[in-house]
């Protein structure tokens, strides 16, 4: 099929304007435009609230128009993470952002569960089987990755031991394993990064988090670095795990931290990249590097 010249197509009204789009599509577009401006006014790893609040408002509007909108769900989770991690400065503000995220991810997984025979049936599946059941849903890995991140940070905001008692670690582990089973390379080895960090930080509580494995933490993070060495968090988290649990690998950890500390934030993620670079410098100081 041949296409009409651009000017004629516009004259005939063949290109939809945002006013003619369904409400949720227009709202997602508004959220996307605002999220693209999330670094405006930022100083290093601290961002201002305005742009991301506008993004959140757009995605919330999309969900209100269509509660089962999975694209809006995962993008809202991503925006809430940005607000809680890079904008919020108080425990209360972090709890509010991640608390809302907790609601969003569980509602989204309820919707995903319907597509796999119901939530109870879905929850009974192994991570590999769950990933296979949702193979035709492109939003699924986004929801599980950002949902796991949100649950983990919600737990941090309320305290690791309290989170462990409430089963936060089990949720993060399952969601991360589903991401990993879907695609090990997804979001720059997001599944490996997430699980590696979980096994690094989660407290070992008898009968609650007995599955925590520090060796597995290092294994996951080495795989994350191998798959996506350009991601500064992959390198930072590996160095941190080595410093904590492999004393003989301290020189390797320091070398990694020096590489991260020397990086410049990317143009695409200046705020997100500034955080691990700053953290690397702090860890270097503590390690005597």
Short mmCIF file of C-alpha atoms in Angstrom, two decimals:
data_model
loop_
_atom_site.label_atom_id
_atom_site.label_comp_id
_atom_site.label_asym_id
_atom_site.label_seq_id
_atom_site.Cartn_x
_atom_site.Cartn_y
_atom_site.Cartn_z
CA UNK A 1 0.00 0.00 0.00
CA UNK A 2 1.32 3.44 -0.89
CA UNK A 3 1.11 6.21 1.68
CA UNK A 4 -0.43 9.62 1.06
CA UNK A 5 1.93 12.60 1.14
CA UNK A 6 2.22 13.94 4.68
CA UNK A 7 0.57 17.28 3.95
CA UNK A 8 -2.42 15.66 2.25
CA UNK A 9 -2.81 13.14 5.04
CA UNK A 10 -2.87 15.91 7.63
CA UNK A 11 -5.33 17.93 5.56
CA UNK A 12 -7.64 14.94 5.38
CA UNK A 13 -7.40 14.43 9.13
CA UNK A 14 -5.86 10.97 8.82
CA UNK A 15 -3.37 11.58 11.65
CA UNK A 16 -5.07 11.28 15.02
CA UNK A 17 -4.59 14.14 17.44
CA UNK A 18 -4.35 13.56 21.14
CA UNK A 19 -7.87 14.96 21.48
CA UNK A 20 -9.24 12.10 19.37
CA UNK A 21 -7.38 9.35 21.20
CA UNK A 22 -9.07 7.19 23.86
CA UNK A 23 -8.77 8.80 27.29
CA UNK A 24 -6.28 6.28 28.66
CA UNK A 25 -4.02 6.51 25.60
CA UNK A 26 -3.95 10.29 25.82
CA UNK A 27 -3.24 10.13 29.55
CA UNK A 28 -0.34 7.70 29.04
CA UNK A 29 1.09 10.04 26.40
CA UNK A 30 0.87 12.89 28.91
CA UNK A 31 2.64 10.75 31.50
CA UNK A 32 5.36 9.75 29.05
CA UNK A 33 6.02 13.36 28.06
CA UNK A 34 6.35 14.41 31.69
CA UNK A 35 8.51 11.42 32.63
CA UNK A 36 10.90 12.28 29.81
CA UNK A 37 11.46 15.61 31.62
CA UNK A 38 12.09 14.01 35.04
CA UNK A 39 15.68 15.30 35.22
CA UNK A 40 14.72 18.96 34.73
CA UNK A 41 15.95 20.98 37.70
CA UNK A 42 17.79 18.01 39.22
CA UNK A 43 21.06 18.33 41.09
CA UNK A 44 23.00 15.12 40.85
CA UNK A 45 20.88 12.28 42.19
CA UNK A 46 18.24 14.58 43.67
CA UNK A 47 15.37 15.53 41.39
CA UNK A 48 12.55 18.01 41.83
CA UNK A 49 8.97 16.81 42.17
CA UNK A 50 7.25 18.74 39.39
CA UNK A 51 7.89 16.63 36.25
CA UNK A 52 7.54 13.23 37.90
CA UNK A 53 4.39 14.34 39.73
CA UNK A 54 2.93 15.26 36.34
CA UNK A 55 3.95 11.84 35.02
CA UNK A 56 2.30 10.12 37.96
CA UNK A 57 -0.86 12.17 37.43
CA UNK A 58 -1.01 11.12 33.78
CA UNK A 59 -0.61 7.43 34.53
CA UNK A 60 -3.10 7.62 37.41
CA UNK A 61 -5.55 9.25 35.01
CA UNK A 62 -5.03 6.40 32.54
CA UNK A 63 -5.69 3.81 35.23
CA UNK A 64 -8.82 5.62 36.34
CA UNK A 65 -10.08 5.55 32.75
CA UNK A 66 -9.18 1.86 32.38
CA UNK A 67 -8.20 0.09 35.62
CA UNK A 68 -6.87 -2.96 33.75
CA UNK A 69 -4.45 -0.83 31.69
CA UNK A 70 -1.17 -2.70 32.14
CA UNK A 71 1.00 -0.20 30.29
CA UNK A 72 -0.15 2.56 32.61
CA UNK A 73 0.42 0.25 35.59
CA UNK A 74 4.08 -0.45 34.94
CA UNK A 75 4.85 3.09 33.90
CA UNK A 76 3.19 4.36 37.08
CA UNK A 77 5.32 1.93 39.09
CA UNK A 78 8.44 3.25 37.37
CA UNK A 79 7.44 6.86 38.08
CA UNK A 80 6.60 6.11 41.73
CA UNK A 81 10.00 4.46 42.08
CA UNK A 82 11.67 7.57 40.70
CA UNK A 83 9.76 9.78 43.12
CA UNK A 84 10.44 7.59 46.13
CA UNK A 85 14.10 7.04 45.32
CA UNK A 86 15.24 10.35 43.83
CA UNK A 87 12.73 12.98 45.00
CA UNK A 88 11.45 11.95 48.44
CA UNK A 89 13.63 13.08 51.34
CA UNK A 90 11.59 11.86 54.31
CA UNK A 91 10.54 8.41 55.46
CA UNK A 92 6.91 9.45 55.20
CA UNK A 93 7.28 10.57 51.58
CA UNK A 94 9.04 7.33 50.66
CA UNK A 95 6.40 5.26 52.39
CA UNK A 96 3.68 7.13 50.50
CA UNK A 97 5.30 6.59 47.10
CA UNK A 98 6.16 2.93 47.62
CA UNK A 99 2.88 2.28 49.43
CA UNK A 100 0.96 3.44 46.37
CA UNK A 101 3.26 1.32 44.23
CA UNK A 102 2.43 -1.72 46.33
CA UNK A 103 -1.26 -1.21 45.55
CA UNK A 104 -0.57 -0.75 41.85
CA UNK A 105 1.59 -3.84 41.42
CA UNK A 106 -0.79 -6.16 43.24
CA UNK A 107 -3.75 -4.90 41.20
CA UNK A 108 -1.74 -5.39 38.01
CA UNK A 109 -0.75 -8.92 39.00
CA UNK A 110 -4.39 -9.70 39.74
CA UNK A 111 -5.09 -8.70 36.14
CA UNK A 112 -2.19 -10.79 34.87
CA UNK A 113 -3.46 -13.70 36.94
CA UNK A 114 -6.81 -13.56 35.14
CA UNK A 115 -4.96 -14.14 31.89
CA UNK A 116 -3.35 -17.26 33.35
CA UNK A 117 -6.45 -18.91 34.81
CA UNK A 118 -6.84 -16.85 37.98
CA UNK A 119 -4.53 -15.43 40.66
CA UNK A 120 -4.53 -18.55 42.84
CA UNK A 121 -3.61 -20.77 39.91
CA UNK A 122 -1.00 -18.29 38.74
CA UNK A 123 0.60 -18.03 42.20
CA UNK A 124 0.94 -21.81 42.28
CA UNK A 125 3.03 -21.84 39.10
CA UNK A 126 6.80 -22.03 39.19
CA UNK A 127 8.54 -18.83 38.01
CA UNK A 128 9.41 -20.54 34.70
CA UNK A 129 5.81 -21.67 34.18
CA UNK A 130 4.51 -18.23 35.16
CA UNK A 131 6.79 -16.57 32.62
CA UNK A 132 5.63 -19.02 29.95
CA UNK A 133 1.96 -18.42 30.78
CA UNK A 134 2.45 -14.67 30.25
CA UNK A 135 4.75 -14.90 27.24
CA UNK A 136 2.19 -13.09 25.10
CA UNK A 137 1.83 -10.16 27.49
CA UNK A 138 4.64 -7.65 26.78
CA UNK A 139 3.87 -5.59 29.88
CA UNK A 140 4.36 -8.54 32.26
CA UNK A 141 8.16 -8.36 32.80
CA UNK A 142 7.94 -4.60 33.35
CA UNK A 143 5.28 -5.11 36.02
CA UNK A 144 7.21 -7.82 37.83
CA UNK A 145 10.50 -5.95 37.72
CA UNK A 146 9.18 -2.60 38.89
CA UNK A 147 6.80 -4.34 41.27
CA UNK A 148 9.66 -6.23 42.89
CA UNK A 149 11.71 -3.04 43.18
CA UNK A 150 8.75 -1.24 44.74
CA UNK A 151 8.09 -3.99 47.27
CA UNK A 152 11.76 -4.06 48.21
CA UNK A 153 11.97 -0.31 48.75
CA UNK A 154 8.68 -0.31 50.62
CA UNK A 155 10.29 -2.85 52.93
CA UNK A 156 13.35 -0.62 53.34
CA UNK A 157 11.12 2.31 54.23
CA UNK A 158 9.47 0.34 57.02
CA UNK A 159 12.55 -1.62 58.18
CA UNK A 160 14.14 -4.82 56.90
CA UNK A 161 13.14 -7.04 59.81
CA UNK A 162 9.52 -5.89 59.71
CA UNK A 163 9.52 -6.43 55.95
CA UNK A 164 10.93 -9.94 56.36
CA UNK A 165 8.17 -10.83 58.80
CA UNK A 166 5.59 -9.64 56.27
CA UNK A 167 7.02 -11.77 53.48
CA UNK A 168 8.38 -8.91 51.40
CA UNK A 169 11.50 -10.89 50.51
CA UNK A 170 9.44 -13.80 49.22
CA UNK A 171 7.52 -11.49 46.89
CA UNK A 172 10.66 -9.79 45.63
CA UNK A 173 12.31 -13.16 45.04
CA UNK A 174 9.34 -14.62 43.14
CA UNK A 175 8.81 -11.55 41.00
CA UNK A 176 12.52 -11.33 40.24
CA UNK A 177 12.67 -15.00 39.29
CA UNK A 178 9.75 -14.51 36.90
CA UNK A 179 11.63 -11.63 35.25
CA UNK A 180 14.74 -13.79 34.99
CA UNK A 181 12.77 -16.68 33.50
CA UNK A 182 11.23 -14.31 30.96
CA UNK A 183 14.52 -12.84 29.71
CA UNK A 184 17.87 -12.72 31.55
CA UNK A 185 18.82 -9.61 29.54
CA UNK A 186 15.61 -7.67 30.27
CA UNK A 187 16.31 -4.11 31.51
CA UNK A 188 20.07 -4.62 31.44
CA UNK A 189 19.99 -7.92 33.36
CA UNK A 190 17.34 -6.59 35.71
CA UNK A 191 16.41 -10.02 37.03
CA UNK A 192 19.98 -10.87 38.01
CA UNK A 193 20.54 -7.38 39.43
CA UNK A 194 17.37 -7.57 41.52
CA UNK A 195 17.99 -11.07 42.87
CA UNK A 196 21.65 -10.35 43.51
CA UNK A 197 20.79 -7.30 45.56
CA UNK A 198 18.07 -9.18 47.41
CA UNK A 199 20.44 -11.96 48.46
CA UNK A 200 23.01 -9.33 49.44
CA UNK A 201 20.77 -7.26 51.68
CA UNK A 202 17.96 -9.46 52.95
CA UNK A 203 18.48 -10.47 56.59
CA UNK A 204 18.64 -14.16 57.36
CA UNK A 205 15.68 -14.73 59.65
CA UNK A 206 15.08 -18.36 60.77
CA UNK A 207 11.92 -19.88 59.28
CA UNK A 208 11.25 -16.70 57.27
CA UNK A 209 14.16 -15.98 54.92
CA UNK A 210 16.18 -19.14 55.19
CA UNK A 211 16.59 -19.06 51.41
CA UNK A 212 18.96 -16.06 51.55
CA UNK A 213 22.29 -17.07 50.01
CA UNK A 214 25.27 -14.69 49.91
CA UNK A 215 27.12 -16.83 47.36
CA UNK A 216 24.06 -16.70 45.12
CA UNK A 217 24.10 -12.90 45.49
CA UNK A 218 27.58 -12.73 44.02
CA UNK A 219 26.71 -15.24 41.31
CA UNK A 220 23.69 -13.23 40.16
CA UNK A 221 25.61 -9.96 40.19
CA UNK A 222 28.53 -11.37 38.24
CA UNK A 223 26.02 -12.52 35.62
CA UNK A 224 24.42 -9.06 35.62
CA UNK A 225 27.81 -7.44 34.96
CA UNK A 226 28.61 -9.98 32.25
CA UNK A 227 25.31 -9.33 30.48
CA UNK A 228 25.17 -5.56 30.96
CA UNK A 229 28.51 -4.09 32.09
CA UNK A 230 27.35 -0.62 31.07
CA UNK A 231 24.80 -0.50 33.90
CA UNK A 232 26.52 1.21 36.85
CA UNK A 233 24.21 -0.42 39.39
CA UNK A 234 25.27 -3.89 38.24
CA UNK A 235 28.89 -3.01 38.97
CA UNK A 236 28.17 -1.14 42.21
CA UNK A 237 26.09 -3.97 43.65
CA UNK A 238 28.71 -6.57 42.74
CA UNK A 239 31.45 -4.55 44.41
CA UNK A 240 29.31 -4.07 47.52
CA UNK A 241 28.55 -7.81 47.76
CA UNK A 242 32.23 -8.68 47.34
CA UNK A 243 33.23 -6.26 50.09
CA UNK A 244 30.64 -7.71 52.45
CA UNK A 245 31.06 -11.41 51.80
CA UNK A 246 34.36 -12.06 49.99
CA UNK A 247 37.16 -10.42 51.91
CA UNK A 248 39.76 -11.94 49.59
CA UNK A 249 38.12 -10.12 46.68
CA UNK A 250 38.55 -6.66 48.19
CA UNK A 251 41.08 -5.54 45.53
CA UNK A 252 38.62 -6.59 42.80
CA UNK A 253 35.81 -4.71 44.52
CA UNK A 254 37.90 -1.56 44.85
CA UNK A 255 38.85 -1.72 41.18
CA UNK A 256 35.17 -1.97 40.24
CA UNK A 257 34.26 0.95 42.49
CA UNK A 258 36.98 3.11 40.96
CA UNK A 259 35.56 2.43 37.50
CA UNK A 260 32.05 3.37 38.62
CA UNK A 261 33.23 6.47 40.48
CA UNK A 262 34.97 7.68 37.31
CA UNK A 263 31.84 7.42 35.17
CA UNK A 264 29.82 10.37 33.93
CA UNK A 265 26.01 10.20 34.13
CA UNK A 266 24.43 9.37 30.79
CA UNK A 267 22.28 11.87 28.93
CA UNK A 268 19.36 9.44 29.01
CA UNK A 269 19.43 8.77 32.78
CA UNK A 270 21.40 11.55 34.45
CA UNK A 271 19.67 11.33 37.82
CA UNK A 272 19.55 7.54 37.96
CA UNK A 273 23.24 7.26 36.99
CA UNK A 274 24.39 9.95 39.41
CA UNK A 275 23.22 7.86 42.36
CA UNK A 276 25.46 4.78 41.90
CA UNK A 277 28.40 7.00 40.98
CA UNK A 278 28.00 8.87 44.28
CA UNK A 279 27.50 5.62 46.19
CA UNK A 280 30.66 4.17 44.66
CA UNK A 281 32.65 7.11 45.96
CA UNK A 282 31.25 6.60 49.47
CA UNK A 283 32.04 2.88 49.42
CA UNK A 284 35.55 3.61 48.17
CA UNK A 285 36.12 5.90 51.11
CA UNK A 286 34.90 3.27 53.56
CA UNK A 287 37.00 0.57 51.91
CA UNK A 288 40.13 2.70 51.95
CA UNK A 289 40.38 2.66 48.16
#
